[in-house]
PDB file of C-alpha atoms in Angstrom:
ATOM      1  CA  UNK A  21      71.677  86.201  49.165  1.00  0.00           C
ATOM      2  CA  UNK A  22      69.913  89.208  47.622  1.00  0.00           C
ATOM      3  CA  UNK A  23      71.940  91.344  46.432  1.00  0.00           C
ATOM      4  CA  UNK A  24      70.737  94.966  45.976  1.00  0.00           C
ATOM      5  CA  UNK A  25      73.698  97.813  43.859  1.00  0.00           C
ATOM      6  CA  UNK A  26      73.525 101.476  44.282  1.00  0.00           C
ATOM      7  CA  UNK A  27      75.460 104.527  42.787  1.00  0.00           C
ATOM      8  CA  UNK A  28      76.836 106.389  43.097  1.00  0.00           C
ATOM      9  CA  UNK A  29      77.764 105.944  46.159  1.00  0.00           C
ATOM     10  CA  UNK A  30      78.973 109.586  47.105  1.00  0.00           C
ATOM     11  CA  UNK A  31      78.201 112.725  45.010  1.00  0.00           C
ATOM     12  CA  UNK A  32      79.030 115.981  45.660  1.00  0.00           C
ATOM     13  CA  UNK A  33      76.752 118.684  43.162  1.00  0.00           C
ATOM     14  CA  UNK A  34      76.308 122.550  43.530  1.00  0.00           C
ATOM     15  CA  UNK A  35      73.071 124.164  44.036  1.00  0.00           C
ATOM     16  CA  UNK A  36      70.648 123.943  40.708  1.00  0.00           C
ATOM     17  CA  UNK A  37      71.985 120.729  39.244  1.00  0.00           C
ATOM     18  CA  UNK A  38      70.632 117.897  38.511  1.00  0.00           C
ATOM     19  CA  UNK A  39      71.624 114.170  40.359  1.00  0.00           C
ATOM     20  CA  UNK A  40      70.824 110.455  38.987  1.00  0.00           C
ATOM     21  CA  UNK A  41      71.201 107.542  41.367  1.00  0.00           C
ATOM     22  CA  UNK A  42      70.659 104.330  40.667  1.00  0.00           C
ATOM     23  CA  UNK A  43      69.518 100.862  42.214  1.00  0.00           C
ATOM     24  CA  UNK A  44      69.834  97.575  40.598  1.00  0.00           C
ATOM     25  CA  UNK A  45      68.945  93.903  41.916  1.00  0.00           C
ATOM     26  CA  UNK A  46      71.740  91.855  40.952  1.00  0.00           C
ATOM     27  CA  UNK A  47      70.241  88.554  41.284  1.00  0.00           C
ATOM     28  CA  UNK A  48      66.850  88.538  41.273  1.00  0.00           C
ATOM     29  CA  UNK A  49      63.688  90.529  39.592  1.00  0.00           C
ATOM     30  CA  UNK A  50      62.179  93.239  42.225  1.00  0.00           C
ATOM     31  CA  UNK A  51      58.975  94.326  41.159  1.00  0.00           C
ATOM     32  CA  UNK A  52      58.920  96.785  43.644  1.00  0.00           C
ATOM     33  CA  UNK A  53      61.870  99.197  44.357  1.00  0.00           C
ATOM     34  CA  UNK A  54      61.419 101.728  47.104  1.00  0.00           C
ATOM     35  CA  UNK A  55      63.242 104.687  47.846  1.00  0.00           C
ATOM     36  CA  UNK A  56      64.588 105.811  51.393  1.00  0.00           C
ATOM     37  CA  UNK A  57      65.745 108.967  52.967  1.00  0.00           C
ATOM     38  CA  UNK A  58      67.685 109.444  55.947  1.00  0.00           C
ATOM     39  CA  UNK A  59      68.882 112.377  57.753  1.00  0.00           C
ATOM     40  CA  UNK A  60      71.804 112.566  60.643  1.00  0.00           C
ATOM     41  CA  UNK A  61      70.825 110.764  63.049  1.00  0.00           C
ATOM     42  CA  UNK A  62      66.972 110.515  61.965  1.00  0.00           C
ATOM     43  CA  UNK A  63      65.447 107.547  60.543  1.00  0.00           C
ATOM     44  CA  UNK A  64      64.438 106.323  57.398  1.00  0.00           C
ATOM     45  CA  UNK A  65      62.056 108.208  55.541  1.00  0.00           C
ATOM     46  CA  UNK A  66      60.106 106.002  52.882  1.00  0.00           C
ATOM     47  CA  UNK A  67      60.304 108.853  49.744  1.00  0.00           C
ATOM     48  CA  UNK A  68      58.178 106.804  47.100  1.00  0.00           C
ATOM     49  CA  UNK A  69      57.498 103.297  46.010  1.00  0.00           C
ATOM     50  CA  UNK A  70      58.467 102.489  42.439  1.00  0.00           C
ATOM     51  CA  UNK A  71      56.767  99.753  40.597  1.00  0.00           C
ATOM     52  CA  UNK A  72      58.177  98.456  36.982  1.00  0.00           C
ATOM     53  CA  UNK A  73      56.444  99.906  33.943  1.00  0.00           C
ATOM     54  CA  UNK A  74      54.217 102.482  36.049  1.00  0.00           C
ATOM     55  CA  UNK A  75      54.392 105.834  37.844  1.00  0.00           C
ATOM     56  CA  UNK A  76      56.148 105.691  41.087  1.00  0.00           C
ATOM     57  CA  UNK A  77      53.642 106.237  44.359  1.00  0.00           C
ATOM     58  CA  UNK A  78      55.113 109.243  46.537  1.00  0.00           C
ATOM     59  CA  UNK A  79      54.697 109.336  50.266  1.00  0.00           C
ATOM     60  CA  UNK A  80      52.895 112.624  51.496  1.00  0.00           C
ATOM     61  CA  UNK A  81      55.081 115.605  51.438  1.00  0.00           C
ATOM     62  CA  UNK A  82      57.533 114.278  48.716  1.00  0.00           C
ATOM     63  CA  UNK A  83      57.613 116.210  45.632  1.00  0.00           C
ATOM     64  CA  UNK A  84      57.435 114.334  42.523  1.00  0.00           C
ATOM     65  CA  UNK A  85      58.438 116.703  40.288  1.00  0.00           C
ATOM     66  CA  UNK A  86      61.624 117.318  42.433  1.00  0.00           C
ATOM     67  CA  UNK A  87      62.320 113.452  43.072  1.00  0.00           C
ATOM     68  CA  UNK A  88      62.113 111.842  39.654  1.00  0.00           C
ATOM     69  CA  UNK A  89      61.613 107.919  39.583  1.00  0.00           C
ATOM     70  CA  UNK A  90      61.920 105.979  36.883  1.00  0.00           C
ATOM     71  CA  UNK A  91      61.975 101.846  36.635  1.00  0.00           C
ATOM     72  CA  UNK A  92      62.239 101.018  33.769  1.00  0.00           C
ATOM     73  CA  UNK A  93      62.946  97.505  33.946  1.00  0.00           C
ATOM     74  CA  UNK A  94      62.491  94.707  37.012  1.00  0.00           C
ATOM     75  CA  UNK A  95      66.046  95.179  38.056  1.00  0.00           C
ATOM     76  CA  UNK A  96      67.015  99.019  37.826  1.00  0.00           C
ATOM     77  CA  UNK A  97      65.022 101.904  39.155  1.00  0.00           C
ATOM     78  CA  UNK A  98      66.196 105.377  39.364  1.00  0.00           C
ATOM     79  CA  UNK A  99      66.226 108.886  41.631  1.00  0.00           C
ATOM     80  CA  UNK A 100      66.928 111.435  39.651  1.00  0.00           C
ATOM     81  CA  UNK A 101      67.293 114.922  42.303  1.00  0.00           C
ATOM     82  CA  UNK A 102      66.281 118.041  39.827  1.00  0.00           C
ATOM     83  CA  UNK A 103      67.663 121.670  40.796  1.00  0.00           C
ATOM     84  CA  UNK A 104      69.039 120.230  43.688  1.00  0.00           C
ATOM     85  CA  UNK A 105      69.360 122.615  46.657  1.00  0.00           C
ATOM     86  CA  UNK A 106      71.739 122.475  50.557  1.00  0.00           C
ATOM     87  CA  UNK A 107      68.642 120.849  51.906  1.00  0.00           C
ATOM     88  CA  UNK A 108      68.452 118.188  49.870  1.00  0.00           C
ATOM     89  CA  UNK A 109      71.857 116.891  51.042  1.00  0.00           C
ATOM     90  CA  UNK A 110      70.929 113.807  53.293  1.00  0.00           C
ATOM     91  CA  UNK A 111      71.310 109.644  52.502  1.00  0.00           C
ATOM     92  CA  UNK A 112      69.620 108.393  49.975  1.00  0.00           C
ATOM     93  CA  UNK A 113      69.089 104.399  49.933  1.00  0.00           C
ATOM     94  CA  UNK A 114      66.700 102.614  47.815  1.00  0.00           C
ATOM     95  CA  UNK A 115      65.757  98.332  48.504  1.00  0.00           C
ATOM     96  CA  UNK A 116      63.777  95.758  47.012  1.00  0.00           C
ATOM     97  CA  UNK A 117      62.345  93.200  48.119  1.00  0.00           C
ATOM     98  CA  UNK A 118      62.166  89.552  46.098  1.00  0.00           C
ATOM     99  CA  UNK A 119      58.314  88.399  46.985  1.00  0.00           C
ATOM    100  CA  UNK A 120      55.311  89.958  46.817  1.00  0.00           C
ATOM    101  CA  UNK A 121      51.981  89.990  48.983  1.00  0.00           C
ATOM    102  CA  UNK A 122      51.878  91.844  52.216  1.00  0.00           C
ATOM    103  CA  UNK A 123      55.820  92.334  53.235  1.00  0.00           C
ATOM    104  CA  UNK A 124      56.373  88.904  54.089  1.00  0.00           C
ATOM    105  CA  UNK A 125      60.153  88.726  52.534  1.00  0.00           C
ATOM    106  CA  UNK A 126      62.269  91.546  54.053  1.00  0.00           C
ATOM    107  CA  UNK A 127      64.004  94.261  52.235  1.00  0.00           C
ATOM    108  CA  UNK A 128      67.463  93.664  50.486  1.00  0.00           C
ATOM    109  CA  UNK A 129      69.080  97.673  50.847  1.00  0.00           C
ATOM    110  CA  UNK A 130      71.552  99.513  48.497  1.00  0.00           C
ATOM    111  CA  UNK A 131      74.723 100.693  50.498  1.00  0.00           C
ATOM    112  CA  UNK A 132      73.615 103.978  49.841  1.00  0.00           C
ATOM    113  CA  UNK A 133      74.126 107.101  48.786  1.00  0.00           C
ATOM    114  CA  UNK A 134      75.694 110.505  50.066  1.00  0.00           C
ATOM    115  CA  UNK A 135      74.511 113.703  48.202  1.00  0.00           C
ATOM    116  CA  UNK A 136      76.044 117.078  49.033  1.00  0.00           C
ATOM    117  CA  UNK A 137      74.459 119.850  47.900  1.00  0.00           C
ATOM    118  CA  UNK A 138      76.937 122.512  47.914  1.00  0.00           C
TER     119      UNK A 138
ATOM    120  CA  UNK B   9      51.287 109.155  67.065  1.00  0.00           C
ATOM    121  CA  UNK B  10      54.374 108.267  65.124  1.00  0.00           C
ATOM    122  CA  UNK B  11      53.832 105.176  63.393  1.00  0.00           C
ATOM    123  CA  UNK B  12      56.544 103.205  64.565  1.00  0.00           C
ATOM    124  CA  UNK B  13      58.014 104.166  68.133  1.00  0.00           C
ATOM    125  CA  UNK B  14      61.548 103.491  69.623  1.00  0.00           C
ATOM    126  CA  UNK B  15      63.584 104.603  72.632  1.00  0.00           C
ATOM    127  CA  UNK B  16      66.018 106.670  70.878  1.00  0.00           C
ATOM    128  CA  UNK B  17      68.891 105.621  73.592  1.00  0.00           C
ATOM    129  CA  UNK B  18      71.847 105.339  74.161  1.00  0.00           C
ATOM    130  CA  UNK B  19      71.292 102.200  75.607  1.00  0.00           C
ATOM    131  CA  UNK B  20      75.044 101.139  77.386  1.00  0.00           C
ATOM    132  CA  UNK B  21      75.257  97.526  78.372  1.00  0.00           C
ATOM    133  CA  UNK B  22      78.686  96.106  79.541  1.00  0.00           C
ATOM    134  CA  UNK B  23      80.091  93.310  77.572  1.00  0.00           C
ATOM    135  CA  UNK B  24      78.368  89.409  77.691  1.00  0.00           C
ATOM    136  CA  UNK B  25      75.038  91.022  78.886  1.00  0.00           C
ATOM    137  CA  UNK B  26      71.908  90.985  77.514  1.00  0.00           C
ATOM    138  CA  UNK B  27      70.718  93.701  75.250  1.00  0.00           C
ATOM    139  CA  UNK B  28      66.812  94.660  75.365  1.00  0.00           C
ATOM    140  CA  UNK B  29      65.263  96.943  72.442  1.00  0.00           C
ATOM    141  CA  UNK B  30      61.944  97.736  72.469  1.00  0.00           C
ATOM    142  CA  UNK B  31      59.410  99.065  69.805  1.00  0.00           C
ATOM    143  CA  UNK B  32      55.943 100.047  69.519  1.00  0.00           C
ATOM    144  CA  UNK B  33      53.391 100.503  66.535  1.00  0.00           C
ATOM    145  CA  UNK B  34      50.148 102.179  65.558  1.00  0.00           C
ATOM    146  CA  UNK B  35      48.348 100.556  63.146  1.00  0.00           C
ATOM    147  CA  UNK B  36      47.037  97.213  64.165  1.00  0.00           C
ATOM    148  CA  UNK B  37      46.798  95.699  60.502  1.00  0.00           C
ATOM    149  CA  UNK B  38      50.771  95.627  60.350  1.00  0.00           C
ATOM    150  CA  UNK B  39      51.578  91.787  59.820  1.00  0.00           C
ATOM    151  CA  UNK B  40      55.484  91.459  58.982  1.00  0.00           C
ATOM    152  CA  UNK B  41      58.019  92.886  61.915  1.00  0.00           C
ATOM    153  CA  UNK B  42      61.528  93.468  60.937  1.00  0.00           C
ATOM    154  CA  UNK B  43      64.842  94.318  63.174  1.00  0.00           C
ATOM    155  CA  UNK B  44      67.757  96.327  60.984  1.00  0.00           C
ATOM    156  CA  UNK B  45      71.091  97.222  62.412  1.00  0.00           C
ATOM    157  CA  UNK B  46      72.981 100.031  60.969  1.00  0.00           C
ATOM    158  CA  UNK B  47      76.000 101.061  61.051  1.00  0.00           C
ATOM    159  CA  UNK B  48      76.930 104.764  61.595  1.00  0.00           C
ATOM    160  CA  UNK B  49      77.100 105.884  57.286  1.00  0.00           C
ATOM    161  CA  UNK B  50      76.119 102.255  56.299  1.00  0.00           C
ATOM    162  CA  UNK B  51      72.931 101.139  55.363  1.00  0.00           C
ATOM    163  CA  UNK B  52      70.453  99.005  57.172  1.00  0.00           C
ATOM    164  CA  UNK B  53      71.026  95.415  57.204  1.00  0.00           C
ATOM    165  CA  UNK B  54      68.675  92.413  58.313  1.00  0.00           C
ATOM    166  CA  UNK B  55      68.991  91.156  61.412  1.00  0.00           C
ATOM    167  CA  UNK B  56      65.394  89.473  62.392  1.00  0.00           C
ATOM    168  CA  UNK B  57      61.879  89.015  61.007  1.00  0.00           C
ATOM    169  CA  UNK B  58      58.870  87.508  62.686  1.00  0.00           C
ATOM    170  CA  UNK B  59      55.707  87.247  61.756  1.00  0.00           C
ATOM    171  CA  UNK B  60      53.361  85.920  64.669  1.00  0.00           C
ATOM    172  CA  UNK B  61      53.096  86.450  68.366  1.00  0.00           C
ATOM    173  CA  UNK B  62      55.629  85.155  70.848  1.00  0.00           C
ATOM    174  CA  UNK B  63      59.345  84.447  70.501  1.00  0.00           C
ATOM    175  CA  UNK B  64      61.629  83.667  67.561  1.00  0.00           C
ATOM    176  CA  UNK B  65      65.249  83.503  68.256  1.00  0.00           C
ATOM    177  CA  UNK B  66      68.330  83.239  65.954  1.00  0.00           C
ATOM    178  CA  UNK B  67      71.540  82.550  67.651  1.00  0.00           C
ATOM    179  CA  UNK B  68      72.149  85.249  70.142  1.00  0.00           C
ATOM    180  CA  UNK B  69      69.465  87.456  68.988  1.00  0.00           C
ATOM    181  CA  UNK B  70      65.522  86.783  70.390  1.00  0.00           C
ATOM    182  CA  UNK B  71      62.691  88.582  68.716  1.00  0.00           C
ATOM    183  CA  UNK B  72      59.217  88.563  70.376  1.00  0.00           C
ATOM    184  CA  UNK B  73      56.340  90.154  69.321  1.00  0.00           C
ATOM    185  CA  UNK B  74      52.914  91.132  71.189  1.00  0.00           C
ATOM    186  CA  UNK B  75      50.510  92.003  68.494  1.00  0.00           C
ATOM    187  CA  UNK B  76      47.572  92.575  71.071  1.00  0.00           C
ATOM    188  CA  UNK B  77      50.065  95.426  72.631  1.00  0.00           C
ATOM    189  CA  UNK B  78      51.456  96.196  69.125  1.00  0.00           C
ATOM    190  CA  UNK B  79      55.091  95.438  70.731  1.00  0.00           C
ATOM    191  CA  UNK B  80      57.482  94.057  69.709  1.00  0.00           C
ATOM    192  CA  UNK B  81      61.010  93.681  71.263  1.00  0.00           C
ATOM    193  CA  UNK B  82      65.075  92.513  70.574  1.00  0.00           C
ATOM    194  CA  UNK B  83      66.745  90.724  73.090  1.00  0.00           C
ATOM    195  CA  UNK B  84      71.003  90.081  72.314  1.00  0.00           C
ATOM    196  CA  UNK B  85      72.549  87.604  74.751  1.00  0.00           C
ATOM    197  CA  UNK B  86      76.648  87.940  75.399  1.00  0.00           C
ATOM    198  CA  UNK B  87      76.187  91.617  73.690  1.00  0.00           C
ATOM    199  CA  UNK B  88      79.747  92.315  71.550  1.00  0.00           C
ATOM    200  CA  UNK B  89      81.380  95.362  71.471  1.00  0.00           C
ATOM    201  CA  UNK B  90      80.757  94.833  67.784  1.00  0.00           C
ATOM    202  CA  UNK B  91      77.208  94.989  68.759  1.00  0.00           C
ATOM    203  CA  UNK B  92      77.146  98.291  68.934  1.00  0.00           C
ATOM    204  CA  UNK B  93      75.100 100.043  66.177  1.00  0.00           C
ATOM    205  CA  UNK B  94      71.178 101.457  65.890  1.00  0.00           C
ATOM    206  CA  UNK B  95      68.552  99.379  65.655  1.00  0.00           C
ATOM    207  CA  UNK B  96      66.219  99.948  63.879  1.00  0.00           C
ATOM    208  CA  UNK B  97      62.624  98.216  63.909  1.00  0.00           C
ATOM    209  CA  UNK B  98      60.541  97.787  61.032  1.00  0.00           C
ATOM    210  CA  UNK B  99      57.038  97.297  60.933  1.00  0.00           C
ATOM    211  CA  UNK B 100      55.508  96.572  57.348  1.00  0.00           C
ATOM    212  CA  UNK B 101      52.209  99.041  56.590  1.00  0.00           C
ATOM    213  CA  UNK B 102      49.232  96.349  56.156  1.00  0.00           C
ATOM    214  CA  UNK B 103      47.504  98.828  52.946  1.00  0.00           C
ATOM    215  CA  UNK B 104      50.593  99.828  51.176  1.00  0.00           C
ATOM    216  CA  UNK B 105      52.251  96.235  50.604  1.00  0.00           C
ATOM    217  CA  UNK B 106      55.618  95.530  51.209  1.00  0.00           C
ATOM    218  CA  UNK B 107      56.743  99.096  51.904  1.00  0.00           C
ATOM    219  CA  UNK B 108      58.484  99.329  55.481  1.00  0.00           C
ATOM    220  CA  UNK B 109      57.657 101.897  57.916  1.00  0.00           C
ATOM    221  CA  UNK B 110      60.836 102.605  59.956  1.00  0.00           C
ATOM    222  CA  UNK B 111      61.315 103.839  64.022  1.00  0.00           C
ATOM    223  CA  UNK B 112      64.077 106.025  64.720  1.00  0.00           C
ATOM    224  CA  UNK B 113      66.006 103.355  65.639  1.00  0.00           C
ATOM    225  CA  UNK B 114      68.477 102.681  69.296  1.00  0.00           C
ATOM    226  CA  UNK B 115      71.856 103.301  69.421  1.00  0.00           C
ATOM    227  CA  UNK B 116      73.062 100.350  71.613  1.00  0.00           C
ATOM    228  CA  UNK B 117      76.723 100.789  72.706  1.00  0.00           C
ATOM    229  CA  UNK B 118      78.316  97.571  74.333  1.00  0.00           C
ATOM    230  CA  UNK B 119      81.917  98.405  76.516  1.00  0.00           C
ATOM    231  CA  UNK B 120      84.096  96.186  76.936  1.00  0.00           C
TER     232      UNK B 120
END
């Protein structure tokens, strides 16, 4: 099956600095990489959708220049936090999906990852 | 209105009953339905999909979907302790392609 790799998997970072987290499709090409957020015991929070070789879309409320996207290539896609603060601490989990078209395959999720903003 | 709606539980069921989750949406143009089950810290994992009105099942798991009542529901048969997770349903946004909105999701705890 699909097989969707994030990390880091847990990161701990103080107040200011910067965090990169990265998603990669191990087995097949995602054109489309999106990006998830999830509080305790909230759902998930679609962040931004990141197509290869163009600027991510970000959802309403999302700041881009906070919540840096970049995918590069049609397997890897990155988050990079900038001057991270406490509330950005939450769950961050990006997916792809392997088809196109109007959401007909279903989304292959990352395990994850845990930033603590200290 | 919230775009995808879910009861947010707990939902208790004793062991080897059946297991009903239910889910509403807002926009009528949705066309792909998903059901995730996540573990507390884990991520979301596929469970169902389904795609047109009336009932789909998969082993002990039943989706059915209503799209004239934008419903669409989970039924588990001889729930499992190991059941016992949220649920989260999924309900694809019809002008933003494949992105998936998500409900809150219902904890479902199964005693044995």
């Amino acid at each position: 099956g699909a097989v969707v790799s994030q990390h880091p998997s847990r990161v701990i970072c103080k107040s200011g600095t910067s965090v990169k987290i990265e998603c990669r499709s191990l087995d097949f090409q995602a054109t489309t990489m999106f990006w998830y957020r999830q509080f305790p015991k909230q759902s998930l929070m679609l962040m931004a959708t990141s197509n290869e070789g163009s600027k991510a879309t970000y959802e309403q409320g999302v700041e881009k220049d906070k919540f840096l996207i970049n995918h590069a290539s049609l397997t890897l896609s990155t988050l990079t936090v900038t001057s991270a603060h406490p509330e950005d601490s939450s769950f961050y989990i990006c997916s792809a999906t392997e088809g196109g078209g109007w959401g007909n395959s279903p989304l292959h999720f990352g395990n994850g990852t845990r930033l603590t903003v200290t | 209105q919230k775009e995808v709606e879910q009861n947010s539980g707990p939902l208790s069921v004793p062991e080897g009953a059946i297991a009903s989750l239910n889910c509403t949406y807002s926009d009528r143009g949705s066309q792909s339905f998903f059901w995730y089950r996540q573990y507390s810290g884990k991520s979301p994992e596929l469970i169902m999909s389904i795609y047109s009105n009336g009932d789909k099942e998969d082993g002990r798991f039943t989706a059915q979907l209503n799209k004239a009542s934008q419903y669409v529901s989970l039924l588990i048969r001889d729930s499992q302790p190991s059941d016992s997770a949220t649920y989260l349903c999924a309900v694809n946004r019809a002008q933003a392609g494949t992105a998936l909105i998500f409900g809150k999701g219902t904890t479902l705890s199964v005693s044995s």
